[in-house]
């Protein structure tokens, strides 16, 4: 193995296949000393060690210190998260919402701490301690169960909300769930993520660097078993197979694979959004669509994502994503 690459096979009962090989490249650790990637590489294992060996209160100290530093940094004009908050609030204003960028910024930080607190409570006290903090209307859960019974399975299209993974815990209590996630590019962070999926008792299919044919086979098997498949589908896709959709008035490329599987099995696609208010989460469920045409199905959940992001931007983790920051900046400029 090259010095620039190292690999490890990780075994976990949370993994649908039982194990995964993670190949870590040099760039997986971040290209800059103070990059977000480097920060996550240092912070996640530290927080994981603290929650295993200390109280929840002590384990939260580093995150509270970090967000305490970030709050006054809102007043730094070059703060990229501030710019995202300003851009999304400007776009939301055109849709009839009245958000204050500073409030969205502070709520984003509170949501991050609140979800982390719930993860720690889960780790130390179990599922029952946190499941009541995740609200899902019984009518919505019943609709998804009924669709799964009629069609054999359902695809839940979800964006990268701060509470997306944790909300899978509540969904899995209502129907058998499979979470599809693009695992971390580092071995250490993948181990941490899997440890929390084990505590949530939610099976996960991790897809980074996976063989597309093997991944498709596992997804078809999960659908045949009646599992509801939840996948985060707001990653920007630049591949030749992408489907172009409109979000915020901009054309973005989104992945085709989920609607392709839905079309093959004639599975309904149901969009969801996970709203946060500190340590309380709410699952918001949209109307189902059968993917007669892939482009129509993708635009259906892209519209749902857009509406809910503009209504509740502080719950969307990708406010801090550099690719989506560019999209938001372009969308704001286009409407100026």
Short mmCIF file of C-alpha atoms in Angstrom, two decimals:
data_model
loop_
_atom_site.label_atom_id
_atom_site.label_comp_id
_atom_site.label_asym_id
_atom_site.label_seq_id
_atom_site.Cartn_x
_atom_site.Cartn_y
_atom_site.Cartn_z
CA UNK A 1 0.00 0.00 0.00
CA UNK A 2 1.35 3.46 -0.92
CA UNK A 3 2.41 5.77 1.91
CA UNK A 4 -0.28 8.14 0.64
CA UNK A 5 -2.98 5.49 1.10
CA UNK A 6 -3.92 3.09 3.86
CA UNK A 7 -6.78 0.67 4.11
CA UNK A 8 -8.67 -1.22 6.78
CA UNK A 9 -11.55 -3.67 6.87
CA UNK A 10 -14.06 -2.64 9.54
CA UNK A 11 -16.55 -5.16 10.89
CA UNK A 12 -19.81 -4.02 12.48
CA UNK A 13 -23.24 -5.56 13.16
CA UNK A 14 -24.74 -2.28 11.95
CA UNK A 15 -23.42 -2.83 8.42
CA UNK A 16 -25.81 -4.53 6.05
CA UNK A 17 -22.95 -6.61 4.64
CA UNK A 18 -21.21 -7.07 8.01
CA UNK A 19 -17.99 -5.35 6.97
CA UNK A 20 -16.59 -2.56 4.85
CA UNK A 21 -13.15 -1.74 3.48
CA UNK A 22 -12.20 1.91 3.97
CA UNK A 23 -9.31 3.22 1.90
CA UNK A 24 -7.91 6.43 3.28
CA UNK A 25 -6.10 8.79 0.93
CA UNK A 26 -3.73 11.53 2.08
CA UNK A 27 -6.24 14.21 1.05
CA UNK A 28 -8.87 12.56 3.28
CA UNK A 29 -7.28 14.37 6.21
CA UNK A 30 -7.71 17.80 4.70
CA UNK A 31 -5.45 19.94 2.59
CA UNK A 32 -5.21 22.85 5.02
CA UNK A 33 -4.31 22.92 8.70
CA UNK A 34 -7.54 24.70 9.70
CA UNK A 35 -9.90 23.09 7.20
CA UNK A 36 -13.29 21.69 8.20
CA UNK A 37 -12.06 18.22 7.25
CA UNK A 38 -9.08 18.51 9.61
CA UNK A 39 -11.33 19.83 12.39
CA UNK A 40 -13.73 16.87 12.04
CA UNK A 41 -10.81 14.46 11.98
CA UNK A 42 -9.64 15.76 15.36
CA UNK A 43 -13.00 16.53 16.96
CA UNK A 44 -15.02 13.38 16.24
CA UNK A 45 -12.61 10.84 17.81
CA UNK A 46 -12.11 13.18 20.80
CA UNK A 47 -15.86 13.49 21.40
CA UNK A 48 -16.27 9.74 20.96
CA UNK A 49 -13.57 9.02 23.55
CA UNK A 50 -15.09 11.53 25.98
CA UNK A 51 -18.62 10.09 25.79
CA UNK A 52 -17.21 6.58 26.37
CA UNK A 53 -15.19 7.59 29.42
CA UNK A 54 -16.88 10.66 30.95
CA UNK A 55 -20.35 12.06 31.60
CA UNK A 56 -22.50 13.63 28.90
CA UNK A 57 -21.93 17.05 30.48
CA UNK A 58 -18.14 16.70 30.29
CA UNK A 59 -18.23 15.18 26.79
CA UNK A 60 -20.13 18.21 25.47
CA UNK A 61 -17.52 20.71 26.73
CA UNK A 62 -15.39 20.78 23.53
CA UNK A 63 -18.45 21.34 21.35
CA UNK A 64 -19.79 24.04 23.64
CA UNK A 65 -16.36 25.75 23.57
CA UNK A 66 -16.24 25.53 19.78
CA UNK A 67 -19.72 27.00 19.31
CA UNK A 68 -18.94 29.60 21.96
CA UNK A 69 -16.01 30.73 19.80
CA UNK A 70 -18.10 30.62 16.63
CA UNK A 71 -20.93 32.80 17.94
CA UNK A 72 -18.96 36.08 18.03
CA UNK A 73 -17.29 35.09 14.75
CA UNK A 74 -20.61 35.87 13.10
CA UNK A 75 -19.44 39.50 13.09
CA UNK A 76 -16.42 38.59 10.96
CA UNK A 77 -17.50 39.57 7.46
CA UNK A 78 -15.43 36.78 5.90
CA UNK A 79 -17.15 34.02 7.90
CA UNK A 80 -18.40 31.54 5.23
CA UNK A 81 -21.24 30.24 7.41
CA UNK A 82 -22.44 33.81 7.94
CA UNK A 83 -22.43 34.36 4.17
CA UNK A 84 -24.52 31.19 3.68
CA UNK A 85 -27.02 32.38 6.28
CA UNK A 86 -27.27 35.78 4.61
CA UNK A 87 -27.70 34.22 1.17
CA UNK A 88 -30.36 31.69 2.19
CA UNK A 89 -32.29 34.34 4.14
CA UNK A 90 -32.27 36.63 1.10
CA UNK A 91 -33.60 33.81 -1.11
CA UNK A 92 -36.16 32.85 1.56
CA UNK A 93 -37.38 36.45 1.72
CA UNK A 94 -38.42 36.18 -1.95
CA UNK A 95 -40.46 33.09 -0.97
CA UNK A 96 -42.28 35.03 1.76
CA UNK A 97 -40.17 34.10 4.82
CA UNK A 98 -38.77 36.64 7.25
CA UNK A 99 -35.55 35.14 8.66
CA UNK A 100 -32.80 37.08 10.39
CA UNK A 101 -29.36 35.77 9.29
CA UNK A 102 -27.88 36.17 12.77
CA UNK A 103 -30.72 34.16 14.32
CA UNK A 104 -30.35 31.42 11.68
CA UNK A 105 -26.60 31.31 12.40
CA UNK A 106 -27.09 30.99 16.17
CA UNK A 107 -29.86 28.39 15.76
CA UNK A 108 -27.62 26.35 13.45
CA UNK A 109 -25.03 26.18 16.24
CA UNK A 110 -27.66 25.34 18.88
CA UNK A 111 -29.00 22.57 16.65
CA UNK A 112 -25.53 21.07 16.24
CA UNK A 113 -25.00 21.00 20.02
CA UNK A 114 -28.53 19.65 20.62
CA UNK A 115 -28.15 16.74 18.19
CA UNK A 116 -24.74 15.90 19.63
CA UNK A 117 -26.27 15.91 23.13
CA UNK A 118 -28.85 13.40 21.91
CA UNK A 119 -26.17 11.17 20.43
CA UNK A 120 -24.35 11.20 23.76
CA UNK A 121 -27.54 10.43 25.70
CA UNK A 122 -28.20 7.57 23.29
CA UNK A 123 -24.69 6.22 23.85
CA UNK A 124 -24.87 6.41 27.64
CA UNK A 125 -28.57 5.69 28.31
CA UNK A 126 -30.01 3.91 25.26
CA UNK A 127 -32.69 4.44 22.64
CA UNK A 128 -35.56 5.07 25.05
CA UNK A 129 -33.76 8.13 26.46
CA UNK A 130 -33.81 10.01 23.16
CA UNK A 131 -36.61 8.56 21.01
CA UNK A 132 -39.23 10.82 22.63
CA UNK A 133 -37.23 13.83 21.45
CA UNK A 134 -37.77 12.85 17.80
CA UNK A 135 -41.35 13.58 16.71
CA UNK A 136 -43.00 11.67 13.86
CA UNK A 137 -46.72 11.99 13.24
CA UNK A 138 -48.46 8.60 13.39
CA UNK A 139 -50.40 9.50 10.22
CA UNK A 140 -47.10 9.95 8.36
CA UNK A 141 -45.62 6.73 9.77
CA UNK A 142 -48.82 4.90 8.86
CA UNK A 143 -48.72 6.23 5.30
CA UNK A 144 -45.16 4.96 4.82
CA UNK A 145 -46.04 1.56 6.30
CA UNK A 146 -49.06 1.28 4.00
CA UNK A 147 -46.99 2.22 0.94
CA UNK A 148 -44.37 -0.39 1.90
CA UNK A 149 -47.07 -3.04 2.21
CA UNK A 150 -48.56 -2.12 -1.17
CA UNK A 151 -45.30 -1.84 -3.12
CA UNK A 152 -42.88 -3.98 -1.11
CA UNK A 153 -40.68 -1.08 -0.06
CA UNK A 154 -40.34 2.72 -0.11
CA UNK A 155 -37.46 5.07 -0.91
CA UNK A 156 -37.22 7.98 1.56
CA UNK A 157 -35.43 10.91 -0.10
CA UNK A 158 -33.79 13.05 2.58
CA UNK A 159 -31.36 15.98 2.58
CA UNK A 160 -28.34 16.39 4.83
CA UNK A 161 -30.09 17.77 7.87
CA UNK A 162 -28.21 18.11 11.15
CA UNK A 163 -30.53 15.46 12.60
CA UNK A 164 -30.81 13.15 9.56
CA UNK A 165 -28.90 10.16 10.92
CA UNK A 166 -30.31 10.41 14.45
CA UNK A 167 -33.88 10.62 13.15
CA UNK A 168 -33.34 7.19 11.60
CA UNK A 169 -33.64 5.85 15.14
CA UNK A 170 -37.28 6.99 15.33
CA UNK A 171 -38.09 5.87 11.80
CA UNK A 172 -36.72 2.41 12.53
CA UNK A 173 -39.12 2.11 15.48
CA UNK A 174 -42.05 2.62 13.09
CA UNK A 175 -40.96 0.36 10.20
CA UNK A 176 -37.86 -1.67 9.27
CA UNK A 177 -35.34 0.86 7.95
CA UNK A 178 -32.13 0.72 5.96
CA UNK A 179 -30.03 3.90 6.02
CA UNK A 180 -27.87 4.49 2.96
CA UNK A 181 -24.94 6.77 3.72
CA UNK A 182 -21.71 7.89 2.12
CA UNK A 183 -19.26 7.01 4.86
CA UNK A 184 -16.41 9.22 6.00
CA UNK A 185 -13.20 9.10 3.93
CA UNK A 186 -11.20 8.29 7.09
CA UNK A 187 -10.97 5.05 9.01
CA UNK A 188 -11.28 6.69 12.44
CA UNK A 189 -14.44 8.66 11.62
CA UNK A 190 -16.04 5.64 9.93
CA UNK A 191 -15.50 3.62 13.13
CA UNK A 192 -17.11 6.38 15.20
CA UNK A 193 -20.11 6.60 12.85
CA UNK A 194 -20.64 2.84 12.91
CA UNK A 195 -20.48 2.79 16.71
CA UNK A 196 -23.41 5.20 16.85
CA UNK A 197 -25.39 3.25 14.23
CA UNK A 198 -24.87 0.19 16.44
CA UNK A 199 -26.30 2.07 19.41
CA UNK A 200 -29.25 3.29 17.30
CA UNK A 201 -29.76 -0.33 16.13
CA UNK A 202 -30.27 0.97 12.59
CA UNK A 203 -28.75 -1.06 9.74
CA UNK A 204 -26.67 0.98 7.30
CA UNK A 205 -25.28 0.50 3.82
CA UNK A 206 -22.13 2.60 3.40
CA UNK A 207 -21.46 3.37 -0.23
CA UNK A 208 -18.21 5.33 -0.55
CA UNK A 209 -15.87 3.56 -3.03
CA UNK A 210 -18.27 0.60 -3.15
CA UNK A 211 -18.80 -1.61 -6.18
CA UNK A 212 -21.95 -0.25 -7.91
CA UNK A 213 -23.20 -3.73 -8.89
CA UNK A 214 -22.76 -5.10 -5.37
CA UNK A 215 -24.39 -2.04 -3.82
CA UNK A 216 -27.37 -2.34 -6.20
CA UNK A 217 -27.71 -6.04 -5.35
CA UNK A 218 -27.82 -5.25 -1.62
CA UNK A 219 -30.40 -2.51 -2.15
CA UNK A 220 -32.65 -4.78 -4.23
CA UNK A 221 -32.36 -7.45 -1.52
CA UNK A 222 -33.30 -4.89 1.16
CA UNK A 223 -36.34 -3.85 -0.91
CA UNK A 224 -37.40 -7.49 -1.32
CA UNK A 225 -37.19 -7.88 2.46
CA UNK A 226 -39.64 -4.98 2.87
CA UNK A 227 -37.16 -2.50 4.32
CA UNK A 228 -37.82 1.20 3.85
CA UNK A 229 -34.66 2.66 2.29
CA UNK A 230 -33.63 6.12 3.47
CA UNK A 231 -30.98 7.89 1.41
CA UNK A 232 -29.49 11.38 1.57
CA UNK A 233 -29.93 12.74 -1.95
CA UNK A 234 -28.84 16.39 -1.89
CA UNK A 235 -25.18 15.79 -2.74
CA UNK A 236 -24.18 17.76 -5.82
CA UNK A 237 -23.37 15.31 -8.60
CA UNK A 238 -21.11 16.24 -11.52
CA UNK A 239 -21.06 12.78 -13.11
CA UNK A 240 -22.34 12.02 -16.60
CA UNK A 241 -25.31 10.12 -15.10
CA UNK A 242 -26.59 13.03 -12.99
CA UNK A 243 -30.10 14.40 -13.29
CA UNK A 244 -30.34 18.17 -13.52
CA UNK A 245 -32.94 19.72 -11.23
CA UNK A 246 -33.92 23.22 -10.19
CA UNK A 247 -33.14 24.28 -6.62
CA UNK A 248 -33.24 27.90 -5.45
CA UNK A 249 -33.67 28.91 -9.10
CA UNK A 250 -30.35 27.30 -10.03
CA UNK A 251 -29.66 24.17 -12.05
CA UNK A 252 -27.89 21.51 -9.94
CA UNK A 253 -26.88 17.94 -10.68
CA UNK A 254 -28.35 15.29 -8.37
CA UNK A 255 -27.71 11.56 -8.30
CA UNK A 256 -29.83 9.22 -10.39
CA UNK A 257 -29.27 5.92 -8.54
CA UNK A 258 -32.17 6.12 -6.05
CA UNK A 259 -34.89 6.83 -8.61
CA UNK A 260 -33.34 4.24 -10.92
CA UNK A 261 -33.81 1.58 -8.24
CA UNK A 262 -37.29 2.91 -7.46
CA UNK A 263 -38.25 2.68 -11.13
CA UNK A 264 -36.89 -0.86 -11.48
CA UNK A 265 -38.94 -2.06 -8.49
CA UNK A 266 -41.84 0.40 -8.94
CA UNK A 267 -41.27 1.81 -5.47
CA UNK A 268 -42.77 5.13 -4.33
CA UNK A 269 -40.35 7.90 -3.42
CA UNK A 270 -41.27 9.92 -0.32
CA UNK A 271 -39.33 13.10 0.54
CA UNK A 272 -38.60 13.88 4.21
CA UNK A 273 -37.02 16.79 6.08
CA UNK A 274 -35.70 16.64 9.65
CA UNK A 275 -36.24 19.90 11.51
CA UNK A 276 -34.31 20.69 14.67
CA UNK A 277 -34.94 23.01 17.55
CA UNK A 278 -31.96 22.38 19.77
CA UNK A 279 -32.28 18.82 21.11
CA UNK A 280 -35.82 18.34 19.76
CA UNK A 281 -36.29 16.97 16.24
CA UNK A 282 -39.33 16.66 14.01
CA UNK A 283 -39.73 14.47 10.92
CA UNK A 284 -41.61 16.26 8.14
CA UNK A 285 -42.97 13.98 5.43
CA UNK A 286 -43.95 14.97 1.88
CA UNK A 287 -46.26 13.41 -0.67
CA UNK A 288 -45.15 10.21 -2.42
CA UNK A 289 -44.38 10.00 -6.11
CA UNK A 290 -43.99 6.95 -8.35
CA UNK A 291 -40.94 7.40 -10.59
CA UNK A 292 -42.50 7.11 -14.03
CA UNK A 293 -39.78 9.46 -15.25
CA UNK A 294 -36.58 9.83 -13.25
CA UNK A 295 -36.38 13.57 -13.90
CA UNK A 296 -39.89 14.15 -12.57
CA UNK A 297 -39.23 12.19 -9.37
CA UNK A 298 -35.95 13.98 -8.69
CA UNK A 299 -37.54 17.40 -9.26
CA UNK A 300 -40.38 16.36 -6.91
CA UNK A 301 -38.06 15.88 -3.94
CA UNK A 302 -35.79 18.76 -5.00
CA UNK A 303 -38.83 21.07 -4.75
CA UNK A 304 -39.68 19.61 -1.33
CA UNK A 305 -36.09 20.12 -0.12
CA UNK A 306 -36.07 23.71 -1.39
CA UNK A 307 -39.36 24.64 0.30
CA UNK A 308 -38.31 23.24 3.67
CA UNK A 309 -34.77 24.61 3.55
CA UNK A 310 -36.15 28.09 2.89
CA UNK A 311 -38.70 27.67 5.70
CA UNK A 312 -36.18 26.18 8.16
CA UNK A 313 -32.60 26.82 6.97
CA UNK A 314 -30.92 26.28 10.36
CA UNK A 315 -31.75 22.55 10.23
CA UNK A 316 -29.86 22.02 6.94
CA UNK A 317 -26.29 20.86 7.56
CA UNK A 318 -25.22 21.83 4.05
CA UNK A 319 -25.37 25.52 4.94
CA UNK A 320 -21.76 24.81 5.90
CA UNK A 321 -20.92 22.98 2.64
CA UNK A 322 -18.66 24.91 0.25
CA UNK A 323 -20.37 23.55 -2.88
CA UNK A 324 -23.85 24.55 -1.72
CA UNK A 325 -22.52 27.90 -0.51
CA UNK A 326 -21.63 28.68 -4.12
CA UNK A 327 -25.13 27.67 -5.28
CA UNK A 328 -26.76 29.87 -2.63
CA UNK A 329 -24.51 32.81 -3.53
CA UNK A 330 -25.36 32.44 -7.22
CA UNK A 331 -29.09 32.14 -6.44
CA UNK A 332 -29.04 35.29 -4.33
CA UNK A 333 -27.15 37.23 -7.00
CA UNK A 334 -29.54 36.03 -9.72
CA UNK A 335 -32.53 37.40 -7.82
CA UNK A 336 -30.92 40.67 -6.74
#
